[in-house]
PDB file of C-alpha atoms in Angstrom:
ATOM      1  CA  UNK A  27     -35.537  23.591  16.633  1.00 43.00           C
ATOM      2  CA  UNK A  28     -33.283  20.536  16.643  1.00 41.00           C
ATOM      3  CA  UNK A  29     -30.034  20.854  18.491  1.00 44.00           C
ATOM      4  CA  UNK A  30     -26.962  19.225  17.065  1.00 40.00           C
ATOM      5  CA  UNK A  31     -24.951  17.099  19.426  1.00 43.00           C
ATOM      6  CA  UNK A  32     -21.206  17.136  19.005  1.00 39.00           C
ATOM      7  CA  UNK A  33     -18.937  14.427  20.263  1.00 43.00           C
ATOM      8  CA  UNK A  34     -15.662  16.030  21.329  1.00 43.00           C
ATOM      9  CA  UNK A  35     -14.088  12.725  22.260  1.00 45.00           C
ATOM     10  CA  UNK A  36     -11.140  11.744  20.150  1.00 42.00           C
ATOM     11  CA  UNK A  37     -11.574   8.964  17.630  1.00 42.00           C
ATOM     12  CA  UNK A  38      -9.320   5.925  18.030  1.00 41.00           C
ATOM     13  CA  UNK A  39      -5.840   6.337  16.533  1.00 42.00           C
ATOM     14  CA  UNK A  40      -6.216   3.364  14.254  1.00 40.00           C
ATOM     15  CA  UNK A  41      -8.069   2.699  11.077  1.00 41.00           C
ATOM     16  CA  UNK A  42     -10.078  -0.441  10.854  1.00 41.00           C
ATOM     17  CA  UNK A  43      -9.359  -2.566   7.831  1.00 43.00           C
ATOM     18  CA  UNK A  44     -11.679  -5.429   7.057  1.00 43.00           C
ATOM     19  CA  UNK A  45     -10.938  -7.622  10.074  1.00 43.00           C
ATOM     20  CA  UNK A  46     -11.969 -10.843   8.344  1.00 43.00           C
ATOM     21  CA  UNK A  47      -9.488 -10.226   5.517  1.00 45.00           C
ATOM     22  CA  UNK A  48      -6.706  -9.578   8.027  1.00 44.00           C
ATOM     23  CA  UNK A  49      -7.460 -12.798   9.902  1.00 49.00           C
ATOM     24  CA  UNK A  50      -7.525 -14.778   6.653  1.00 48.00           C
ATOM     25  CA  UNK A  51      -4.200 -13.250   5.585  1.00 47.00           C
ATOM     26  CA  UNK A  52      -2.642 -14.135   8.929  1.00 47.00           C
ATOM     27  CA  UNK A  53      -3.896 -17.711   8.651  1.00 47.00           C
ATOM     28  CA  UNK A  54      -2.426 -17.953   5.154  1.00 45.00           C
ATOM     29  CA  UNK A  55       0.911 -16.677   6.475  1.00 45.00           C
ATOM     30  CA  UNK A  56       0.885 -19.298   9.199  1.00 43.00           C
ATOM     31  CA  UNK A  57       0.369 -22.046   6.638  1.00 41.00           C
ATOM     32  CA  UNK A  58       3.378 -20.762   4.659  1.00 39.00           C
ATOM     33  CA  UNK A  59       1.433 -20.854   1.441  1.00 44.00           C
ATOM     34  CA  UNK A  60       1.068 -17.949  -0.877  1.00 48.00           C
ATOM     35  CA  UNK A  61      -2.512 -16.692  -0.859  1.00 54.00           C
ATOM     36  CA  UNK A  62      -4.357 -16.765  -4.165  1.00 61.00           C
ATOM     37  CA  UNK A  63      -5.552 -13.297  -4.989  1.00 61.00           C
ATOM     38  CA  UNK A  64      -9.078 -13.170  -6.351  1.00 74.00           C
ATOM     39  CA  UNK A  65     -11.244 -10.096  -6.518  1.00 78.00           C
ATOM     40  CA  UNK A  66     -15.012 -10.207  -6.698  1.00 80.00           C
ATOM     41  CA  UNK A  67     -14.949  -7.446  -9.314  1.00 80.00           C
ATOM     42  CA  UNK A  68     -11.867  -8.321 -11.389  1.00 76.00           C
ATOM     43  CA  UNK A  69     -11.514 -12.073 -10.876  1.00 78.00           C
ATOM     44  CA  UNK A  70      -7.995 -13.564 -10.718  1.00 82.00           C
ATOM     45  CA  UNK A  71      -5.128 -11.187 -10.104  1.00 80.00           C
ATOM     46  CA  UNK A  72      -4.147  -9.110 -13.095  1.00 82.00           C
ATOM     47  CA  UNK A  73      -0.780  -8.287 -11.501  1.00 85.00           C
ATOM     48  CA  UNK A  74       0.715 -11.616 -10.357  1.00 86.00           C
ATOM     49  CA  UNK A  75       4.347 -10.443 -10.281  1.00 85.00           C
ATOM     50  CA  UNK A  76       3.481  -7.403  -8.206  1.00 85.00           C
ATOM     51  CA  UNK A  77       1.392  -9.580  -5.883  1.00 86.00           C
ATOM     52  CA  UNK A  78       4.354 -11.918  -5.484  1.00 86.00           C
ATOM     53  CA  UNK A  79       6.707  -9.037  -4.671  1.00 85.00           C
ATOM     54  CA  UNK A  80       4.281  -7.617  -2.112  1.00 85.00           C
ATOM     55  CA  UNK A  81       4.012 -11.001  -0.342  1.00 89.00           C
ATOM     56  CA  UNK A  82       7.698 -11.008   0.559  1.00 88.00           C
ATOM     57  CA  UNK A  83       8.394 -10.470   4.283  1.00 91.00           C
ATOM     58  CA  UNK A  84      10.350  -7.246   3.698  1.00 88.00           C
ATOM     59  CA  UNK A  85       7.533  -5.725   1.630  1.00 88.00           C
ATOM     60  CA  UNK A  86       4.934  -6.790   4.193  1.00 91.00           C
ATOM     61  CA  UNK A  87       6.922  -5.168   6.978  1.00 89.00           C
ATOM     62  CA  UNK A  88       7.231  -1.943   4.989  1.00 89.00           C
ATOM     63  CA  UNK A  89       3.485  -1.934   4.308  1.00 89.00           C
ATOM     64  CA  UNK A  90       2.722  -2.488   8.000  1.00 92.00           C
ATOM     65  CA  UNK A  91       5.089   0.319   8.986  1.00 89.00           C
ATOM     66  CA  UNK A  92       3.566   2.592   6.357  1.00 89.00           C
ATOM     67  CA  UNK A  93       0.055   1.828   7.627  1.00 91.00           C
ATOM     68  CA  UNK A  94       1.127   2.638  11.181  1.00 90.00           C
ATOM     69  CA  UNK A  95       2.732   5.877  10.012  1.00 89.00           C
ATOM     70  CA  UNK A  96      -0.438   6.901   8.177  1.00 88.00           C
ATOM     71  CA  UNK A  97      -2.386   6.244  11.375  1.00 90.00           C
ATOM     72  CA  UNK A  98       0.091   8.485  13.219  1.00 88.00           C
ATOM     73  CA  UNK A  99      -0.745  11.326  10.820  1.00 87.00           C
ATOM     74  CA  UNK A 100      -4.377  11.111  11.916  1.00 87.00           C
ATOM     75  CA  UNK A 101      -3.360  11.091  15.593  1.00 86.00           C
ATOM     76  CA  UNK A 102      -3.416  14.628  16.929  1.00 85.00           C
ATOM     77  CA  UNK A 103      -0.819  13.744  19.571  1.00 87.00           C
ATOM     78  CA  UNK A 104       1.802  12.797  16.958  1.00 87.00           C
ATOM     79  CA  UNK A 105       3.988  15.221  15.052  1.00 88.00           C
ATOM     80  CA  UNK A 106       2.866  15.280  11.427  1.00 88.00           C
ATOM     81  CA  UNK A 107       6.197  16.567  10.162  1.00 90.00           C
ATOM     82  CA  UNK A 108       8.166  13.779  11.859  1.00 89.00           C
ATOM     83  CA  UNK A 109       5.720  11.187  10.579  1.00 88.00           C
ATOM     84  CA  UNK A 110       5.940  12.453   6.993  1.00 90.00           C
ATOM     85  CA  UNK A 111       9.738  12.490   7.225  1.00 90.00           C
ATOM     86  CA  UNK A 112       9.686   8.884   8.480  1.00 87.00           C
ATOM     87  CA  UNK A 113       7.386   7.838   5.632  1.00 89.00           C
ATOM     88  CA  UNK A 114       9.658   9.563   3.134  1.00 91.00           C
ATOM     89  CA  UNK A 115      12.731   7.834   4.545  1.00 90.00           C
ATOM     90  CA  UNK A 116      10.969   4.475   4.506  1.00 88.00           C
ATOM     91  CA  UNK A 117       9.789   4.802   0.907  1.00 88.00           C
ATOM     92  CA  UNK A 118      13.103   6.173  -0.318  1.00 91.00           C
ATOM     93  CA  UNK A 119      14.951   3.264   1.276  1.00 89.00           C
ATOM     94  CA  UNK A 120      12.573   0.745  -0.256  1.00 85.00           C
ATOM     95  CA  UNK A 121      12.878   2.279  -3.728  1.00 86.00           C
ATOM     96  CA  UNK A 122      16.661   2.246  -3.315  1.00 90.00           C
ATOM     97  CA  UNK A 123      16.509  -1.475  -2.443  1.00 86.00           C
ATOM     98  CA  UNK A 124      14.272  -2.166  -5.441  1.00 82.00           C
ATOM     99  CA  UNK A 125      16.638  -0.354  -7.791  1.00 86.00           C
ATOM    100  CA  UNK A 126      19.593  -2.272  -6.378  1.00 89.00           C
ATOM    101  CA  UNK A 127      17.734  -5.562  -6.870  1.00 83.00           C
ATOM    102  CA  UNK A 128      16.880  -4.549 -10.422  1.00 81.00           C
ATOM    103  CA  UNK A 129      20.525  -3.788 -11.222  1.00 87.00           C
ATOM    104  CA  UNK A 130      21.956  -6.856  -9.508  1.00 90.00           C
ATOM    105  CA  UNK A 131      20.045  -9.292 -11.678  1.00 85.00           C
ATOM    106  CA  UNK A 132      17.557 -10.540  -9.080  1.00 84.00           C
ATOM    107  CA  UNK A 133      14.865 -10.222 -11.749  1.00 83.00           C
ATOM    108  CA  UNK A 134      15.186 -11.478 -15.294  1.00 86.00           C
ATOM    109  CA  UNK A 135      14.713  -9.082 -18.181  1.00 87.00           C
ATOM    110  CA  UNK A 136      11.266 -10.551 -18.842  1.00 88.00           C
ATOM    111  CA  UNK A 137      10.288 -10.145 -15.181  1.00 87.00           C
ATOM    112  CA  UNK A 138      11.371  -6.500 -15.247  1.00 86.00           C
ATOM    113  CA  UNK A 139       9.295  -5.821 -18.344  1.00 89.00           C
ATOM    114  CA  UNK A 140       6.271  -7.662 -16.977  1.00 89.00           C
ATOM    115  CA  UNK A 141       6.476  -5.894 -13.615  1.00 87.00           C
ATOM    116  CA  UNK A 142       6.794  -2.521 -15.331  1.00 88.00           C
ATOM    117  CA  UNK A 143       3.747  -3.286 -17.493  1.00 91.00           C
ATOM    118  CA  UNK A 144       1.730  -4.344 -14.430  1.00 90.00           C
ATOM    119  CA  UNK A 145       2.591  -1.164 -12.559  1.00 89.00           C
ATOM    120  CA  UNK A 146       1.806   1.007 -15.573  1.00 91.00           C
ATOM    121  CA  UNK A 147      -1.553  -0.731 -16.004  1.00 89.00           C
ATOM    122  CA  UNK A 148      -2.391  -0.148 -12.338  1.00 88.00           C
ATOM    123  CA  UNK A 149      -1.576   3.540 -12.396  1.00 90.00           C
ATOM    124  CA  UNK A 150      -3.012   4.367 -15.824  1.00 90.00           C
ATOM    125  CA  UNK A 151      -6.573   5.078 -14.553  1.00 89.00           C
ATOM    126  CA  UNK A 152      -5.215   7.173 -11.681  1.00 90.00           C
ATOM    127  CA  UNK A 153      -2.967   9.108 -14.052  1.00 89.00           C
ATOM    128  CA  UNK A 154      -5.932   9.813 -16.315  1.00 89.00           C
ATOM    129  CA  UNK A 155      -8.023  11.058 -13.385  1.00 90.00           C
ATOM    130  CA  UNK A 156      -5.221  13.276 -12.098  1.00 89.00           C
ATOM    131  CA  UNK A 157      -4.610  14.785 -15.538  1.00 89.00           C
ATOM    132  CA  UNK A 158      -8.291  15.632 -15.945  1.00 89.00           C
ATOM    133  CA  UNK A 159      -8.322  17.100 -12.447  1.00 89.00           C
ATOM    134  CA  UNK A 160      -5.349  19.381 -13.168  1.00 87.00           C
ATOM    135  CA  UNK A 161      -6.776  20.440 -16.529  1.00 86.00           C
ATOM    136  CA  UNK A 162     -10.092  21.343 -14.871  1.00 76.00           C
ATOM    137  CA  UNK A 163      -8.359  23.878 -12.628  1.00 64.00           C
TER     138      UNK A 163
END
């Protein structure tokens, strides 16, 4: 009979993201040029305004903080409740900033409509999947 071996050692408290992509992104940042977003599956970016917004330093910092917070959730030595509260505060603050920017005229009316359409297009497949999931139960 084969015995199963269990590894009780704790996994690292980080999640590895494609290291080559991270290095390329950092090099692009150092050159101060905006990286061109091309996907092997979809080709050129279908959401250029959203890509542009996500390349801003404030958005990048929020994404890095969010990634670190998600890693903290997986870390058994971190308090999940505190981490979730921090994520909630971070996202709420960012949405508040986005709404303020929208109201203050940072974006033109056409930009607002285009950004809204891009976001809707991104979430449409997910919305469809979630609806079918809820109907199945």
